[in-house]
Short mmCIF file of C-alpha atoms and ligand atoms in Angstrom, two decimals:
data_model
loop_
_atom_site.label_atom_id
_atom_site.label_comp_id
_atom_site.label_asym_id
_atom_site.label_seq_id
_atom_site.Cartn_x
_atom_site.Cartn_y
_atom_site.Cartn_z
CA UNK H 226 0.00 0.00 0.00
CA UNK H 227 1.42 3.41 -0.96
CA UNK H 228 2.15 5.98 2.30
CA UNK H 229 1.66 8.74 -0.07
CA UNK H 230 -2.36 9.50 -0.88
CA UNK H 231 -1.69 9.87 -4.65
CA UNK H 232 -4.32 11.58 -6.65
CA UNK H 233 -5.25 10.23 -10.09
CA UNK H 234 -7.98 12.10 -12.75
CA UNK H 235 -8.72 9.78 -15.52
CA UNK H 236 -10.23 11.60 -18.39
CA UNK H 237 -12.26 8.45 -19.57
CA UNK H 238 -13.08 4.85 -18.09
CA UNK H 239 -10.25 2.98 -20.16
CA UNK H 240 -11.06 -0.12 -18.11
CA UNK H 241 -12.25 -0.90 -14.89
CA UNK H 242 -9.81 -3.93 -14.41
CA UNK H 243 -7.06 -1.48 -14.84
CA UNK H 244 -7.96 0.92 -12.90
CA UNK H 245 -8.61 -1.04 -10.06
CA UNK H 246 -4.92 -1.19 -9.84
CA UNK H 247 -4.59 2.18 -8.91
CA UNK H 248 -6.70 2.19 -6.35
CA UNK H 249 -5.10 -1.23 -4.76
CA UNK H 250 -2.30 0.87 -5.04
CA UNK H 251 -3.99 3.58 -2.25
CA UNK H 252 -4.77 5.97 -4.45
CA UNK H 253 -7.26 8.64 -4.94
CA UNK H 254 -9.28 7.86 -8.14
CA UNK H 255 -11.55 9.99 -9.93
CA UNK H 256 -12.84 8.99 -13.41
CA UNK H 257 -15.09 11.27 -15.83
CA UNK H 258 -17.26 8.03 -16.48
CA UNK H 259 -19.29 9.02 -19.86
CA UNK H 260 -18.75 8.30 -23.28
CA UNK H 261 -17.50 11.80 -23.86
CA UNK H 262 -15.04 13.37 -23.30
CA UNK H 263 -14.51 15.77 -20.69
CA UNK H 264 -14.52 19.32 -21.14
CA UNK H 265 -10.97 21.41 -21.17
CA UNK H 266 -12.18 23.60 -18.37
CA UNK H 267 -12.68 20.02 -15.95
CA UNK H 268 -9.53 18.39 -16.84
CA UNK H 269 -7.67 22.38 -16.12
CA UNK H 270 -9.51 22.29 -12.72
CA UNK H 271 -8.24 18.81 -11.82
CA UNK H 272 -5.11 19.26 -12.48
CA UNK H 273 -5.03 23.31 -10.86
CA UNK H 274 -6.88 21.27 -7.78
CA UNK H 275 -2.98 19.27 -7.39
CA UNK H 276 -3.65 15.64 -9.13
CA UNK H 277 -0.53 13.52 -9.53
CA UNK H 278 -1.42 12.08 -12.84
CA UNK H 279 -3.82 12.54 -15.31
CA UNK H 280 -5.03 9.13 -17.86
CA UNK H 281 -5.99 11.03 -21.25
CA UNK H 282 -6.82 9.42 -24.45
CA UNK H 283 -6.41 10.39 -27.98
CA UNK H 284 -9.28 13.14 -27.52
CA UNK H 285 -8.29 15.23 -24.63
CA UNK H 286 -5.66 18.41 -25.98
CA UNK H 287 -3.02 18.21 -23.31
CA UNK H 288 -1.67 21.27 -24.01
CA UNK H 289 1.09 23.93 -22.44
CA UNK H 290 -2.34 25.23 -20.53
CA UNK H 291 -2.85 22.37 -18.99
CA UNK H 292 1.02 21.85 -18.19
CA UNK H 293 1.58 25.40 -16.83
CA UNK H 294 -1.61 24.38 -15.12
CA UNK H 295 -0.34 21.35 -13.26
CA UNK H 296 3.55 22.63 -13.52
CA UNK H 297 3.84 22.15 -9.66
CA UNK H 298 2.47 19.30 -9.20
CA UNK H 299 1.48 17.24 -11.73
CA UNK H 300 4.33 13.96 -12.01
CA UNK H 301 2.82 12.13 -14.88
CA UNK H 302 0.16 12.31 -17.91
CA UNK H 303 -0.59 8.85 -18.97
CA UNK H 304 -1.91 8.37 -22.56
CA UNK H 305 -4.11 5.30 -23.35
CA UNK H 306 -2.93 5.05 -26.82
CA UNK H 307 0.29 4.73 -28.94
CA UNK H 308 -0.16 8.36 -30.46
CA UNK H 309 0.63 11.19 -28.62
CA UNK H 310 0.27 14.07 -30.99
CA UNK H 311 -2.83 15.68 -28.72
CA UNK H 312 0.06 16.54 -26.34
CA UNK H 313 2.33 19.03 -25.83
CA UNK H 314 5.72 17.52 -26.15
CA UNK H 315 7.63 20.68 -26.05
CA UNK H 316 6.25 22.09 -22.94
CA UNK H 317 5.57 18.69 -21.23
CA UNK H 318 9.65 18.61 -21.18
CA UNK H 319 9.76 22.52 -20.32
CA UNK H 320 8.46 21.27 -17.19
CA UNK H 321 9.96 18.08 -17.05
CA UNK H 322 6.63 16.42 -16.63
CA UNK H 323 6.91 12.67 -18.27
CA UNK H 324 4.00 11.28 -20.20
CA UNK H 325 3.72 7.69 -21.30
CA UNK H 326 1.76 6.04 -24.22
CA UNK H 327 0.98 2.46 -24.93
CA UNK H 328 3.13 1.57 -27.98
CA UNK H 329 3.72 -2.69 -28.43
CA UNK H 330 0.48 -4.21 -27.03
CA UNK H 331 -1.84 -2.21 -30.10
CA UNK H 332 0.73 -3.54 -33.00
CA UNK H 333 -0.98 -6.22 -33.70
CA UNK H 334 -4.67 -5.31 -33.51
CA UNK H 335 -3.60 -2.52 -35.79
CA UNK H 336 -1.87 -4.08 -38.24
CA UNK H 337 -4.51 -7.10 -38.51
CA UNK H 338 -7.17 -4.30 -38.56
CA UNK H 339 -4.95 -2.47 -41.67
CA UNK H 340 -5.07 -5.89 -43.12
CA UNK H 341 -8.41 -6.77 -43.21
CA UNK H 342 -10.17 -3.46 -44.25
CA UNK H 343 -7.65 -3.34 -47.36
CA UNK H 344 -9.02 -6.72 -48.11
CA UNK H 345 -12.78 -5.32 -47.20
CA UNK H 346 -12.46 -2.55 -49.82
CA UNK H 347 -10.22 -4.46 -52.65
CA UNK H 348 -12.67 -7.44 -52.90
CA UNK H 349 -16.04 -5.28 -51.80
CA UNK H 350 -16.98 -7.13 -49.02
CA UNK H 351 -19.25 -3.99 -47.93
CA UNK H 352 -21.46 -3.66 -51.37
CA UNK H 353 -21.60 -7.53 -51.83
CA UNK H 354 -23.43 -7.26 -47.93
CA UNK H 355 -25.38 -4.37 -48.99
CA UNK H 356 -26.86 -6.24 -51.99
CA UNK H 357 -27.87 -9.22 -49.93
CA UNK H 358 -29.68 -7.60 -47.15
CA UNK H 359 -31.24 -4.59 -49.53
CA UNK H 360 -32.73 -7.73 -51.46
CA UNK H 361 -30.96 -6.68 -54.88
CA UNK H 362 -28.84 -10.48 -55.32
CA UNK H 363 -30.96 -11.05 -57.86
CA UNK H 364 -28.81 -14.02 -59.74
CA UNK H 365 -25.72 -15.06 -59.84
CA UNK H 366 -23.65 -14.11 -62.33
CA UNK H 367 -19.35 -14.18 -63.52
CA UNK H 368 -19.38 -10.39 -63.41
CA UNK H 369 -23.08 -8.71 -62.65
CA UNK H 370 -23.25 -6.15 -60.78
CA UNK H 371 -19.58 -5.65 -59.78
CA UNK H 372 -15.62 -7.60 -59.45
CA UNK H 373 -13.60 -7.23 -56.55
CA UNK H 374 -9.87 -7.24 -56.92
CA UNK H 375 -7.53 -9.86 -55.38
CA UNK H 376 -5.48 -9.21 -53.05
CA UNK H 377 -2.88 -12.49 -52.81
CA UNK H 378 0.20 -11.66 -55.04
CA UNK H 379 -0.37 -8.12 -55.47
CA UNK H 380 2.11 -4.98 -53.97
CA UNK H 381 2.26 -2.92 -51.02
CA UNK H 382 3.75 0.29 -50.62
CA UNK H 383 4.46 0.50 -46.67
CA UNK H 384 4.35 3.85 -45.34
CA UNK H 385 6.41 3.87 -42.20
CA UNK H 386 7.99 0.43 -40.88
CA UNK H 387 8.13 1.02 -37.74
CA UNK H 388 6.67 -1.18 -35.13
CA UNK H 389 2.99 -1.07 -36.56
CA UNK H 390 4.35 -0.97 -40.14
CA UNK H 391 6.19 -4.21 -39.88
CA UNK H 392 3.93 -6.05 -38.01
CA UNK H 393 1.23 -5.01 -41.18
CA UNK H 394 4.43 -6.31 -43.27
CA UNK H 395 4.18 -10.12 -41.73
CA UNK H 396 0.47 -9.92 -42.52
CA UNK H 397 1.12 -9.38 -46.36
CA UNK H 398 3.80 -12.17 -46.31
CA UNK H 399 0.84 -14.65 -45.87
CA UNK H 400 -0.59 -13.33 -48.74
CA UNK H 401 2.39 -13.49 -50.65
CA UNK H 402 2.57 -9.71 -51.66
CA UNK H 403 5.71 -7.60 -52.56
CA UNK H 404 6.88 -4.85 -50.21
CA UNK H 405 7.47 -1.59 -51.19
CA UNK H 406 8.87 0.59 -47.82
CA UNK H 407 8.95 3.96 -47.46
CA UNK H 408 10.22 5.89 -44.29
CA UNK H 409 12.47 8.53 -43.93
CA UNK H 410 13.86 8.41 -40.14
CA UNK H 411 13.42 4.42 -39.85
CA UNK H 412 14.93 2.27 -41.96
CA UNK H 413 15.33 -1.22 -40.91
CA UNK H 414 17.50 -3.35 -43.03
CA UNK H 415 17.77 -6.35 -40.82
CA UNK H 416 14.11 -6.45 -40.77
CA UNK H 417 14.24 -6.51 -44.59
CA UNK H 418 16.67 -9.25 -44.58
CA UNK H 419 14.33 -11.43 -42.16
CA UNK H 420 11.57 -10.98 -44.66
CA UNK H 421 14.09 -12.20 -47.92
CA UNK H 422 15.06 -15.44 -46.03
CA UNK H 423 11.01 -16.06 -45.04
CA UNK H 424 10.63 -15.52 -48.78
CA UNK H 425 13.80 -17.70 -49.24
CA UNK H 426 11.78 -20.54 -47.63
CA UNK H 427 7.98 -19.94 -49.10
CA UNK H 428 9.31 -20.60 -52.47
CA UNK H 429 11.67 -23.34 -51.43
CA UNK H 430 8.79 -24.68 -49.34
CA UNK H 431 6.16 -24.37 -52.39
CA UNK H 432 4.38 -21.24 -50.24
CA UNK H 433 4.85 -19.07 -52.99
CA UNK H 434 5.16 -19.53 -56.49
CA UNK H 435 7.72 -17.19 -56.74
CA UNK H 436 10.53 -14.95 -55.03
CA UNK H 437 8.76 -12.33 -52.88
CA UNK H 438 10.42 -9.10 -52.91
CA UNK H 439 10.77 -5.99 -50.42
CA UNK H 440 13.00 -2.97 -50.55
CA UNK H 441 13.39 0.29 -49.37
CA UNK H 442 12.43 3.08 -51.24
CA UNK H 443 11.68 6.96 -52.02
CA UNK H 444 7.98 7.96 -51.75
CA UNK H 445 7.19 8.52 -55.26
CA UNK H 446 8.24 5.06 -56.54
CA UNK H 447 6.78 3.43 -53.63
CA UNK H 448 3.05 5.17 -54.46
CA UNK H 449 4.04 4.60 -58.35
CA UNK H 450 4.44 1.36 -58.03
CA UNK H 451 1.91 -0.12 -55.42
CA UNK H 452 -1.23 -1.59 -55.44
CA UNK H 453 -2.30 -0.29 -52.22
CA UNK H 454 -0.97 2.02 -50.19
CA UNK H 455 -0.65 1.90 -46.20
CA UNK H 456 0.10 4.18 -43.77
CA UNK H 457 2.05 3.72 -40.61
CA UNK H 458 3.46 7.03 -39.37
CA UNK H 459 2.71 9.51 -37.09
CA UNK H 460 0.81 12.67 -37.13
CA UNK H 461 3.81 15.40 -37.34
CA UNK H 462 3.91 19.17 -39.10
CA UNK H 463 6.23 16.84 -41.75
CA UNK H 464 3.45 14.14 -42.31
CA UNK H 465 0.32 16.31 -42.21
CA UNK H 466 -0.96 16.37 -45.76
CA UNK H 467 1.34 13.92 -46.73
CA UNK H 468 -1.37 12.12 -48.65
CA UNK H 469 -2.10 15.11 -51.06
CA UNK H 470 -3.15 15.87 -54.59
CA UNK H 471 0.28 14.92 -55.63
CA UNK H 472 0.86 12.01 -54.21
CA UNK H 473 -2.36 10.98 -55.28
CA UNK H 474 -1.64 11.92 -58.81
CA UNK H 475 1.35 9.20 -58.21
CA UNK H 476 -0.54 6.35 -57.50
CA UNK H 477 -2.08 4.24 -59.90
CA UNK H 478 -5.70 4.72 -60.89
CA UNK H 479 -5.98 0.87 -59.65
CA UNK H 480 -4.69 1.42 -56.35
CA UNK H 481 -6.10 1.92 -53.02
CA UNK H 482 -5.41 3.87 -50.11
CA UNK H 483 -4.87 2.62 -46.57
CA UNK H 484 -4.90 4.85 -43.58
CA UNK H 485 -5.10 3.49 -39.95
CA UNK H 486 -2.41 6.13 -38.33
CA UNK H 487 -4.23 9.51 -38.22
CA UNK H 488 -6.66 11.26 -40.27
CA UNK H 489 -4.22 14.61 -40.63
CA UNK H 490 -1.97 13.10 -42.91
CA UNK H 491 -4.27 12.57 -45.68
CA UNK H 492 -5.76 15.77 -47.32
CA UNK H 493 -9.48 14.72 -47.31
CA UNK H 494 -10.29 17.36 -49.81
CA UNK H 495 -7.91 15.75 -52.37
CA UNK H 496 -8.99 12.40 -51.46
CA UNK H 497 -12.34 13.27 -52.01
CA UNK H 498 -11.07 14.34 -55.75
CA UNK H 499 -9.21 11.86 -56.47
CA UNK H 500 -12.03 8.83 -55.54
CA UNK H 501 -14.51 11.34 -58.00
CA UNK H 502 -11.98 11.82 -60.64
CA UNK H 503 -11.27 7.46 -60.54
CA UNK H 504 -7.64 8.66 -59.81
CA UNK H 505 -7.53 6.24 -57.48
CA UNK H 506 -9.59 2.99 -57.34
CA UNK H 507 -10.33 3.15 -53.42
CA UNK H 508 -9.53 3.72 -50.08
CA UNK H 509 -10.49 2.63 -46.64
CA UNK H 510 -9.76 5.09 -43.67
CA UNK H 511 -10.25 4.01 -39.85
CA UNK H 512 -9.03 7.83 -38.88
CA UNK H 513 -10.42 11.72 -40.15
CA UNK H 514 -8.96 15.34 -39.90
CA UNK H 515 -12.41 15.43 -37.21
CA UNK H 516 -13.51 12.86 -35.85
CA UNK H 517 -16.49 11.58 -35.65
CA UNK H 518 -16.57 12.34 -39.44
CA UNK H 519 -18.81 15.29 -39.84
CA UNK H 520 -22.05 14.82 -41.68
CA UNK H 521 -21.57 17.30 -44.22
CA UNK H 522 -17.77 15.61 -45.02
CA UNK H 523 -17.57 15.09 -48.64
CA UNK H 524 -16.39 11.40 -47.90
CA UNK H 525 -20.07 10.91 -47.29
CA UNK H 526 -20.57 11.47 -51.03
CA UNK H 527 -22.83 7.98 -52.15
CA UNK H 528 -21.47 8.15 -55.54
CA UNK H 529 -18.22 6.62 -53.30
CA UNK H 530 -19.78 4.47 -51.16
CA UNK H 531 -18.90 1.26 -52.97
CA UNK H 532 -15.43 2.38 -52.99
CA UNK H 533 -14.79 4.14 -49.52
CA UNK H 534 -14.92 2.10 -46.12
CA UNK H 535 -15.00 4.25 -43.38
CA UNK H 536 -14.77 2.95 -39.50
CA UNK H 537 -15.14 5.00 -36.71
CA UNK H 538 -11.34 4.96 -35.11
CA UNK H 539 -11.82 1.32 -34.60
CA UNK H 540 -8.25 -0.26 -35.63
CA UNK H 541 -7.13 -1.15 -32.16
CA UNK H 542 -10.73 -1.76 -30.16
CA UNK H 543 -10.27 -5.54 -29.73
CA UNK H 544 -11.13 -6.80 -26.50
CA UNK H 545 -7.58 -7.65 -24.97
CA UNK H 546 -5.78 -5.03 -26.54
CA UNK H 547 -8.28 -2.20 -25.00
CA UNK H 548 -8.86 -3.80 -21.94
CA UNK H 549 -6.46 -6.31 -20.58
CA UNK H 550 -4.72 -4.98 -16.93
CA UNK H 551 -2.15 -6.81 -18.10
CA UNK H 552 0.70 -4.06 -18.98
CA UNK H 553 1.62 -6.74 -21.65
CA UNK H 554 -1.30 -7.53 -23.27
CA UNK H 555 -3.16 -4.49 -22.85
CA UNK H 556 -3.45 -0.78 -23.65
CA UNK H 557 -5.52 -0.04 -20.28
CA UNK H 558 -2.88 -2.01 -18.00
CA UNK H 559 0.10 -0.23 -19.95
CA UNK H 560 -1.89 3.09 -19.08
CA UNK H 561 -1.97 2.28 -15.84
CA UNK H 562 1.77 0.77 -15.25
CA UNK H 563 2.82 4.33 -16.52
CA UNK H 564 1.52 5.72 -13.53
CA UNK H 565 2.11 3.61 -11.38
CA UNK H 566 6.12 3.35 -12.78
CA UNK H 567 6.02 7.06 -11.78
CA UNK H 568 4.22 7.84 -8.50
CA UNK H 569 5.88 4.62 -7.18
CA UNK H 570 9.62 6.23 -8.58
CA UNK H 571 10.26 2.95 -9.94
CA UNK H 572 13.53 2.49 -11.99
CA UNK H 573 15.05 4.63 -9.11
CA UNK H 574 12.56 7.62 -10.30
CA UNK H 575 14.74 7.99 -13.26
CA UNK H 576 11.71 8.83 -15.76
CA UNK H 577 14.33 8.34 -18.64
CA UNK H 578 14.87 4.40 -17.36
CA UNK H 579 10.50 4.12 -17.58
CA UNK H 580 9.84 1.72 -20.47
CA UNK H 581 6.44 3.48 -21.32
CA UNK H 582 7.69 7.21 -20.81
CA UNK H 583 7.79 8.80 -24.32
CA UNK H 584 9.88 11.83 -23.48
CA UNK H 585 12.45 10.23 -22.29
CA UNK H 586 14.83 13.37 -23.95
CA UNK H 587 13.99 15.60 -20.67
CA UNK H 588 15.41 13.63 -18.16
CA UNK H 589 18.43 12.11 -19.75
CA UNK H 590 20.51 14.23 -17.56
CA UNK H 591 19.05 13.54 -14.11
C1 LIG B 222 -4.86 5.01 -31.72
O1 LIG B 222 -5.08 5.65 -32.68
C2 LIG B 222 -3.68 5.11 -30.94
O2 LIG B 222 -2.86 6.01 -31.20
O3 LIG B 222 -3.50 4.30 -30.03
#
């Protein structure tokens, strides 16, 4: 049992289980338990009224109000996600006040989630549905009323490889796809020799029918050359718009778009030409610039519908990965170990020696 009465405002109810933890732990735990979010004034009082640690999620702007705010004594913000780009970086190391996310125990959900709605908008899993339950199967037919496209064989242009980008990687090896990778700070050769000797062995084995292929490359050959396009990267002033009418121009009018990392980095309003101009053949986007997706967004347009999929920020809401108290399994009980790591002054209190502490860079010297 902690001596200290540590006080904890959680911004949303990331998991009972988890949370539970904290107050084994001793300490005081308020949680703003509604499905929305709370607003900036309650989250300024809580942390003016002297709490510890704050667990935010992707929606709450932690911001250099609500660090000057907390600047005496706030010790921790703990994020339940792996992006971070809702807080303040900058002024979070100003004050030397660590904040933590939840990278590792979402790559997988992620990644599979990546996987699967590319393969939901290349074969049209959502219109074939539609068509069943709207009563309009009337026959069956080669090619009436529409073909999917395949997705076994085909290439991948990889935008960012880092942890979620090569886990997303592994997925297209089943399905015997060529890698195309594209990241500018991350480049991870012995990753990409891994991934030659596992094709090595599929052909040896009879897994493929031929030599799969990866490499490293610049942007415009990998969206040249790709049959879909995913991204992987983070939400930066570099990234935002990445996805514009250019690049969009470079892909191929066959290809489809892939975005599970954040809605920013894809210019919606180009998007939204490109799918209307058959630029592109399709995309499938778990993330927006606003979320929820505003009703007047043009990616509402029906004339897209059959080639769009949107999904409502869903890529890493699987049960064990949102939930689990686990810090190894789950996002909750990695939330939770970040406080815990903190108000406890585990790893000697060295915030820089915290596995889940993202800015690590402000207390290298203590
Ligand atoms: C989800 O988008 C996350 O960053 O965890």
């Amino acid at each position: 049992m902690s001596k200290v009465r540590h006080r904890v405002f959680a911004t949303c109810n990331i998991g009972k289980e988890a949370l539970e933890r904290l107050t084994e732990q001793g300490y005081e735990l308020e949680v703003y338990d509604s499905i929305d979010p709370p607003p900036k004034e309650l989250i300024l009082e809580q942390v003016s009224s002297g709490v510890d640690a704050l667990v935010t999620t992707l929606r709450d702007s932690i911001d250099a109000e609500v660090f000057e705010a907390g600047k005496q004594t706030l010790r921790v913000v703990a994020q339940d996600a792996v992006g971070f780009d809702n807080i303040d970086r900058d002024t979070a190391n100003r004050y030397r006040i660590p904040f933590t996310n939840t990278a590792d125990v979402l790559t997988e959900a992620t990644a599979e989630f990546a996987f699967f709605i590319l393969g939901c908008v290349s074969r049209k899993l959502y219109p074939s549905e539609r068509l069943v339950r709207e009563l309009q199967w009337t026959t069956w037919h080669p090619s009436f009323p529409f073909l999917g496209d395949e997705v076994t064989g085909k290439t991948v242009a990889v935008i960012g490889t880092g942890r979620i980008g090569q886990a997303f990687i592994r997925k297209c090896t089943g399905f015997n796809m060529d890698v195309l990778c594209h990241d500018p700070v991350f480049q991870d050769h012995e990753f990409v020799e891994s991934f030659c000797k596992l094709a090595d062995l599929k052909f040896e084995m009879g897994f493929s029918e031929r030599l799969l292929t990866i490499r490293y490359t610049d942007f415009e050959d990998a969206l040249n050359n790709a049959d879909y396009v995913s991204l992987h990267i983070p939400l930066t002033p570099e990234t935002h718009h990445l996805i514009d009418d250019t690049a969009l121009e470079q892909m191929r009018p066959t290809a489809f778009l892939i975005n599970t990392s954040r809605g920013p980095i894809v210019d919606e309003q180009a998007l939204y030409r490109a799918l209307k101009n058959n630029k592109i053949a399709g995309a499938a986007l778990d993330v927006f610039a606003e979320e929820p997706l505003p009703e007047d967004s043009p990616l509402r347009d029906p004339e897209l519908e059959d080639r769009l999929r949107l999904f409502h920020h869903f890529a890493s809401a699987g049960r064990q990965t949102r939930l689990s108290p686990d810090p190894q399994l789950g996002m909750a009980g990695r939330c939770v170990q970040g406080v815990i790591d903190v108000l406890e002054g585990h790893y000697d209190g060295d915030p820089s020696r915290m596995p889940y502490v993202v800015n690590k860079e402000a207390f290298n010297d203590s």
